[in-house]
Coordinates of C-alpha atoms in Angstrom, one line a residue:
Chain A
X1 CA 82.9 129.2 96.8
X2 CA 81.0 125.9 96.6
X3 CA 82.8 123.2 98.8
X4 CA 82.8 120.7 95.5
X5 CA 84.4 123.8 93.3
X6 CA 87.2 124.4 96.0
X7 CA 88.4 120.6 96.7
X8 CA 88.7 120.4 92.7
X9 CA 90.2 123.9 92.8
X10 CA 92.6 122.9 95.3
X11 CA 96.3 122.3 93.8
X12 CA 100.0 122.7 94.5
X13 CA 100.8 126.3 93.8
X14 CA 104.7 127.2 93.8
X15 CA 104.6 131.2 92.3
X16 CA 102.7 133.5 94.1
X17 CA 101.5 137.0 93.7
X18 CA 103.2 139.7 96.1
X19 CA 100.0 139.7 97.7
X20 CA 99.4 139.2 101.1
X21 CA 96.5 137.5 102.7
X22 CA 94.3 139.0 105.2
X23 CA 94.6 138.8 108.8
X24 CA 90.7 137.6 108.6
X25 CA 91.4 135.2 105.8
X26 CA 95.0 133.7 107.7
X27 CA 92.5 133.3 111.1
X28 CA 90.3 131.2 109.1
X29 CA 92.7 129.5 107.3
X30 CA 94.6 128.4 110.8
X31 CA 91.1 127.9 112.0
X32 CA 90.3 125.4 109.5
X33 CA 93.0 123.5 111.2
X34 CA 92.2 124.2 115.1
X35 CA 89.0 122.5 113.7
X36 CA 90.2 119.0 112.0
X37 CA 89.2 116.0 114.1
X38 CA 92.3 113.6 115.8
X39 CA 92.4 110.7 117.2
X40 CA 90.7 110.6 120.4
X41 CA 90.2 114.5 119.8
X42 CA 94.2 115.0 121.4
X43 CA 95.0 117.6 119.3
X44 CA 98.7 116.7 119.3
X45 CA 99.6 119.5 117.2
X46 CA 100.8 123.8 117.4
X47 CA 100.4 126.2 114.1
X48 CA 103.0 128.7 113.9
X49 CA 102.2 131.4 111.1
X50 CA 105.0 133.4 109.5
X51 CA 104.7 136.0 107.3
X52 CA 107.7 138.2 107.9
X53 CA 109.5 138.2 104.8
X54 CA 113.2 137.7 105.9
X55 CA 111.9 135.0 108.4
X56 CA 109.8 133.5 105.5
X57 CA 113.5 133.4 103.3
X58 CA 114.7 131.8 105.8
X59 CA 112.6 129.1 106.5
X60 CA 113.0 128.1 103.2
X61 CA 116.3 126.7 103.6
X62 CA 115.4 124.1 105.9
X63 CA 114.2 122.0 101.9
X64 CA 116.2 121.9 99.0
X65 CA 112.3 121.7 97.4
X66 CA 110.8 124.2 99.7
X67 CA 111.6 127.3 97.8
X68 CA 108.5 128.1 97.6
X69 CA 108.2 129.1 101.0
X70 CA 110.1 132.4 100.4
X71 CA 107.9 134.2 98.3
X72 CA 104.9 132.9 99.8
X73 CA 102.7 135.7 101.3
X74 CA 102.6 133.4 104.4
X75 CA 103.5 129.6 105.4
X76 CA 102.0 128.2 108.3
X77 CA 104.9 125.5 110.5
X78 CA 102.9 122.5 111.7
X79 CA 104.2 121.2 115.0
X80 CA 104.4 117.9 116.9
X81 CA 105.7 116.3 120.0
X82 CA 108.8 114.2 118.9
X83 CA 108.3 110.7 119.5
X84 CA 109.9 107.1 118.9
X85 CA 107.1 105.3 119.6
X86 CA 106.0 104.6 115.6
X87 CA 103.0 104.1 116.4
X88 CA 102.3 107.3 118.1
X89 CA 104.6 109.1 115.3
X90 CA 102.2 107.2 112.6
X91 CA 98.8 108.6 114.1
X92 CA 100.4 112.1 114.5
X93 CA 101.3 112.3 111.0
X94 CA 97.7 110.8 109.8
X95 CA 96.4 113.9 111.9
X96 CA 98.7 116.7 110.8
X97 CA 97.8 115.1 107.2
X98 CA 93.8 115.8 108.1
X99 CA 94.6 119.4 109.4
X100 CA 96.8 120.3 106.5
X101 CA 94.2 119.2 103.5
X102 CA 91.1 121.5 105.4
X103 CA 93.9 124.3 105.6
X104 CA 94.4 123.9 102.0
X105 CA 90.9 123.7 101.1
X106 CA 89.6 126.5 103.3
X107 CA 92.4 128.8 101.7
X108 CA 91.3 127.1 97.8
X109 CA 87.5 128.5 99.1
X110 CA 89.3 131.9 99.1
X111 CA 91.3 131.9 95.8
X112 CA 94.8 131.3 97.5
X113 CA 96.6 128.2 96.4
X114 CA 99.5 126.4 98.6
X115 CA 102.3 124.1 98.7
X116 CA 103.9 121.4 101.1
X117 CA 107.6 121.5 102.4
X118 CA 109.2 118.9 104.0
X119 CA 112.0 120.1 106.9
X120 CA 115.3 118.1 106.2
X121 CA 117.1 120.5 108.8
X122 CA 115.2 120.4 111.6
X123 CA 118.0 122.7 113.5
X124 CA 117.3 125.8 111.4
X125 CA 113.7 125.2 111.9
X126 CA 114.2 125.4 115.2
X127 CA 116.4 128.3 115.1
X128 CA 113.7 130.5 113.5
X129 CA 110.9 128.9 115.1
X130 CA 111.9 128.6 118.6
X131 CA 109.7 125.7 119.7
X132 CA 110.9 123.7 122.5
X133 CA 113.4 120.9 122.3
X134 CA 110.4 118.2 123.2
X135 CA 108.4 119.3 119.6
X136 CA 109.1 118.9 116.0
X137 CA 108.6 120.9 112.9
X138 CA 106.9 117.7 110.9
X139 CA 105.9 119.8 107.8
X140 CA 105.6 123.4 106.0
X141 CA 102.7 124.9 103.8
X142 CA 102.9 128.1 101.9
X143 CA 100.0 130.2 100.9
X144 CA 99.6 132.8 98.8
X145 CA 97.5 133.8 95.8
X146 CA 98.6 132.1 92.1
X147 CA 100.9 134.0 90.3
X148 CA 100.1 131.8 86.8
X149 CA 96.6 131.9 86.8
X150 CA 93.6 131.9 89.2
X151 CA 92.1 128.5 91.0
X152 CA 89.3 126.9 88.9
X153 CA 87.9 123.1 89.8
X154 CA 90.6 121.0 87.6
X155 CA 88.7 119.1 85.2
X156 CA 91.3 115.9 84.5
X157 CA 93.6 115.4 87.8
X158 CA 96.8 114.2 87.3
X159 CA 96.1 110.8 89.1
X160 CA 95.4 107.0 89.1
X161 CA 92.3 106.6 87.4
X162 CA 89.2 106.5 89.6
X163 CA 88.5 102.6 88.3
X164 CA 92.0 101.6 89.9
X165 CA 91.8 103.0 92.7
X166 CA 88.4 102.7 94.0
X167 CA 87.1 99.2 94.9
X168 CA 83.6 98.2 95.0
X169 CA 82.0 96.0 98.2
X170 CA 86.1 93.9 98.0
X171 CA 89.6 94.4 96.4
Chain B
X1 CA 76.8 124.2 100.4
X2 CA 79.8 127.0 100.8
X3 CA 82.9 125.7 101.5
X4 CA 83.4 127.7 104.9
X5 CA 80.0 126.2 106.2
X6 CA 81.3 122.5 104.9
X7 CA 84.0 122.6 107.1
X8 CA 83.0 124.2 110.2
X9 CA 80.2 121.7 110.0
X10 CA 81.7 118.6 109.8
X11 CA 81.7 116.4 112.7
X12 CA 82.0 112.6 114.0
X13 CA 78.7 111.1 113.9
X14 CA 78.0 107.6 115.0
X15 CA 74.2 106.7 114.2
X16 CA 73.1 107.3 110.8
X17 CA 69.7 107.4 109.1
X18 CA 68.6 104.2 107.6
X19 CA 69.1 106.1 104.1
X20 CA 71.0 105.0 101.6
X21 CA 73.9 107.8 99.7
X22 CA 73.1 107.6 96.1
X23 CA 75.7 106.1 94.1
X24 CA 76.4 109.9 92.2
X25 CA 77.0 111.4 95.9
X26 CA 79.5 108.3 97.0
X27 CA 81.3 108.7 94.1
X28 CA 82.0 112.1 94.3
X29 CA 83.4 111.2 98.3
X30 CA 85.5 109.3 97.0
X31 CA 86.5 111.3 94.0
X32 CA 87.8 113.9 96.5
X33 CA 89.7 111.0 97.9
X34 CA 91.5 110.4 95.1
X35 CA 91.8 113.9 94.1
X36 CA 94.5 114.7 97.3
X37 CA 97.6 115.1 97.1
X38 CA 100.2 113.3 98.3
X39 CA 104.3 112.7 98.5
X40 CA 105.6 113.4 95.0
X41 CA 102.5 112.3 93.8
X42 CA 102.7 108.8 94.4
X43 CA 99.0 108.2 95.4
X44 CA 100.1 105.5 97.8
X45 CA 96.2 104.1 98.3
X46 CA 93.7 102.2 97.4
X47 CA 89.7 102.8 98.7
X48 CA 87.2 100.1 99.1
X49 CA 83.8 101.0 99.2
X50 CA 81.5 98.7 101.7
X51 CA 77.6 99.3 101.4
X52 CA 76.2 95.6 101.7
X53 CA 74.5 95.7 104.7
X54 CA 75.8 92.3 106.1
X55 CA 79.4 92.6 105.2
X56 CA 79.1 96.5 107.3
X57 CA 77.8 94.4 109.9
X58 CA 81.2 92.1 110.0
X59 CA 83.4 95.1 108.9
X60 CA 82.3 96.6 112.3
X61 CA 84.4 94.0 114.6
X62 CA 87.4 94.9 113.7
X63 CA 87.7 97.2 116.5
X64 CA 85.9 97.7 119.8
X65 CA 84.8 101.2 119.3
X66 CA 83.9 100.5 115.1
X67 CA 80.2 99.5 116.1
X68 CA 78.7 103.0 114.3
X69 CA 80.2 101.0 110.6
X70 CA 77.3 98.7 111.0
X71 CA 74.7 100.9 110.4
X72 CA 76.9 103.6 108.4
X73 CA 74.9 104.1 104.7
X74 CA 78.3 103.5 103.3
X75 CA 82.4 102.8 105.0
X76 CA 85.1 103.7 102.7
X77 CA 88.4 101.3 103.9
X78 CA 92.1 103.0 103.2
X79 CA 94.4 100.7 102.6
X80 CA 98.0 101.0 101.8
X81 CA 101.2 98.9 101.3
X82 CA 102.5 97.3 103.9
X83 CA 105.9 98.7 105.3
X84 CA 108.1 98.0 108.6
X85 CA 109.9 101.7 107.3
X86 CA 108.6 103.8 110.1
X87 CA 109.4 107.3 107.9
X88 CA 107.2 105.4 105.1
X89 CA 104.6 104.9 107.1
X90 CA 105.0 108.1 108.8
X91 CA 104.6 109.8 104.8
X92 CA 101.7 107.1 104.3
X93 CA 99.5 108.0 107.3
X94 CA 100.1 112.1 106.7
X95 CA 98.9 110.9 102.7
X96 CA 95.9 109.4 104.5
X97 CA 95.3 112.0 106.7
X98 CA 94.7 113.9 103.5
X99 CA 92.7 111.9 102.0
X100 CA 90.3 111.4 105.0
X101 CA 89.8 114.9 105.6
X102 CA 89.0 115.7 102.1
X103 CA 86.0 112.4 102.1
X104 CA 84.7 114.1 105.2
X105 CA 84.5 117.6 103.7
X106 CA 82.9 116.3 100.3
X107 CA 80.4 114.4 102.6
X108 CA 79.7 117.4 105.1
X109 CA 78.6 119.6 102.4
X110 CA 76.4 117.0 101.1
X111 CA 74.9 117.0 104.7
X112 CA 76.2 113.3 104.7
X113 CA 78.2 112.8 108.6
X114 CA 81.4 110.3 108.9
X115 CA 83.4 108.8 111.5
X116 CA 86.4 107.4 111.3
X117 CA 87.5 103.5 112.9
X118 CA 90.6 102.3 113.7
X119 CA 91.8 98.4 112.4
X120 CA 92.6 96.3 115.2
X121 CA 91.6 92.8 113.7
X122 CA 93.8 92.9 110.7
X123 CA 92.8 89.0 109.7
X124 CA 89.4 90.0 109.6
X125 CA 89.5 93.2 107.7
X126 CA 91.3 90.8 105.1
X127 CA 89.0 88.1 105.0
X128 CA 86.0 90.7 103.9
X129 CA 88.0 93.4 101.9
X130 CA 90.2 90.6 99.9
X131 CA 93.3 92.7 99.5
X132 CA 96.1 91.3 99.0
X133 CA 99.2 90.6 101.5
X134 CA 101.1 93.0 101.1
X135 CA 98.5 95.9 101.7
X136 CA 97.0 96.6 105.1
X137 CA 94.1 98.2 105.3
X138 CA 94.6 101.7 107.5
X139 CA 91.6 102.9 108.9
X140 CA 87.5 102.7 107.7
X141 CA 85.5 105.6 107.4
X142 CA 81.4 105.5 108.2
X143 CA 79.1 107.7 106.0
X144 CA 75.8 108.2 106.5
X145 CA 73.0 111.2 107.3
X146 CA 73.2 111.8 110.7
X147 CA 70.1 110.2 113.0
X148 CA 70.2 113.1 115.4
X149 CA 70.0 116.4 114.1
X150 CA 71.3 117.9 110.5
X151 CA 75.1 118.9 110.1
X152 CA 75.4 122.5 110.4
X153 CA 78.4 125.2 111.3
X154 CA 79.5 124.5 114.7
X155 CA 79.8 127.8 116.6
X156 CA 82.3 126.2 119.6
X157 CA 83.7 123.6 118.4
X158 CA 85.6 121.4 121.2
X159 CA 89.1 122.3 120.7
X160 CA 91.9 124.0 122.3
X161 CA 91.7 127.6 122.2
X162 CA 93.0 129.3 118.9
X163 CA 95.8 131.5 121.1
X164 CA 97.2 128.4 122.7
X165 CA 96.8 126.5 119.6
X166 CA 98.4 129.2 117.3
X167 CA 101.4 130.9 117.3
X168 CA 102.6 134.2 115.4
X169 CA 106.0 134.2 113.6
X170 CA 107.5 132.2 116.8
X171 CA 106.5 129.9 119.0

């Protein structure tokens, strides 16, 4: 797909097909993120990719609004070290944001849509994870083809109006 | 340009063409900006578009290693409200991440190159940008086409290795 069809294509899918996704097509979606630039090119971040149903049921429990992880046909985990330092935890986050959007775009380019889910219970994520003590589970996102209707470049997004939000030369 | 291509060849770059982007190939950068998604929606950001060549010039000192804004075609500044709530600013940055990301993509597969600069000088970026107090503005992004050789699919890209990056079903 065209890169301008799939970032307008891109949108928060909830349903999904009981489809799964490729092992080709999950590689290039994690490698997407592998790929997303960070500050100072640290990389502070692991991927863990689950697709095993019963795990994926699971894993849905660690959101009241992450249902959607359960029938996905596969959510990938995204991983940090836990840290108090705000500053640190602030340009983590602002690179876990940069690797999630080209995961969600690459997986848009192939006709699968996805979803965010925060982790409120960080112990079950654990649990079913198993990541060390020293590393977080900062965020969820389930993939898995539409079950409404296919990805097409949205022609009126539901957001501020370009005029409001975009400033030109000053505020 | 495919979408696959767009995103394997995007990359930081520093010195720019002295080319202008044309005002239909900005917008559209910055139309995938406001196009991301972000916590419940709340599009917690505002974009402020710098081409003047002397106010890039000044825009440039607000950090040490911001020099490549000078001659970028174009920097897009992120701002967003001010908060001493580290889990807000945690959500803001990941929002930002997103954001970015999705400006570089739209601008890699318009063979355009970015870069991002941190905000040290926070009195400075004020006195040009003009926002108001309680906003701060997050990080600038050059644009511009790339003065050393066109963007195109990196083969090895400078990353940890996809096995140690990316785990299957458990850490």
């Amino acid at each position: 797909m065209e890169t301008w069809d799939a970032i307008r294509a891109r949108r928060n899918v909830r349903t999904y097909q009981d489809r799964p996704i490729t092992a080709e097509d999950l590689d290039r979606i994690l490698e997407a993120a592998r790929r997303s630039p960070s500050s100072s090119n640290q990389q502070r971040w692991d991927f863990v990719v689950v697709t095993d149903r019963e795990r994926l049921r699971e894993l849905a429990k660690v959101w009241t609004y992450g249902q959607h992880v359960a029938s996905s046909a596969a959510t990938v985990a995204l991983l940090a070290r836990d840290t108090s330092d705000p500053d640190e935890q602030a340009s983590i986050q602002y690179d876990l944001g940069q690797a999630s959007m080209s995961m969600m775009i690459a997986a848009a380019d192939l006709g699968i849509g996805s979803c965010h889910s925060a982790v409120r219970d960080q112990l079950l994520a654990r649990e079913l994870l198993g990541h060390p003590g020293d590393v977080r589970c900062e965020v969820l996102i389930g993939f898995g083809y539409p079950a409404d209707r296919p990805l097409n470049p949205i022609s009126k997004p539901n957001r501020r109006p370009f005029d409001e939000v975009v400033h030109r030369e000053r505020w």
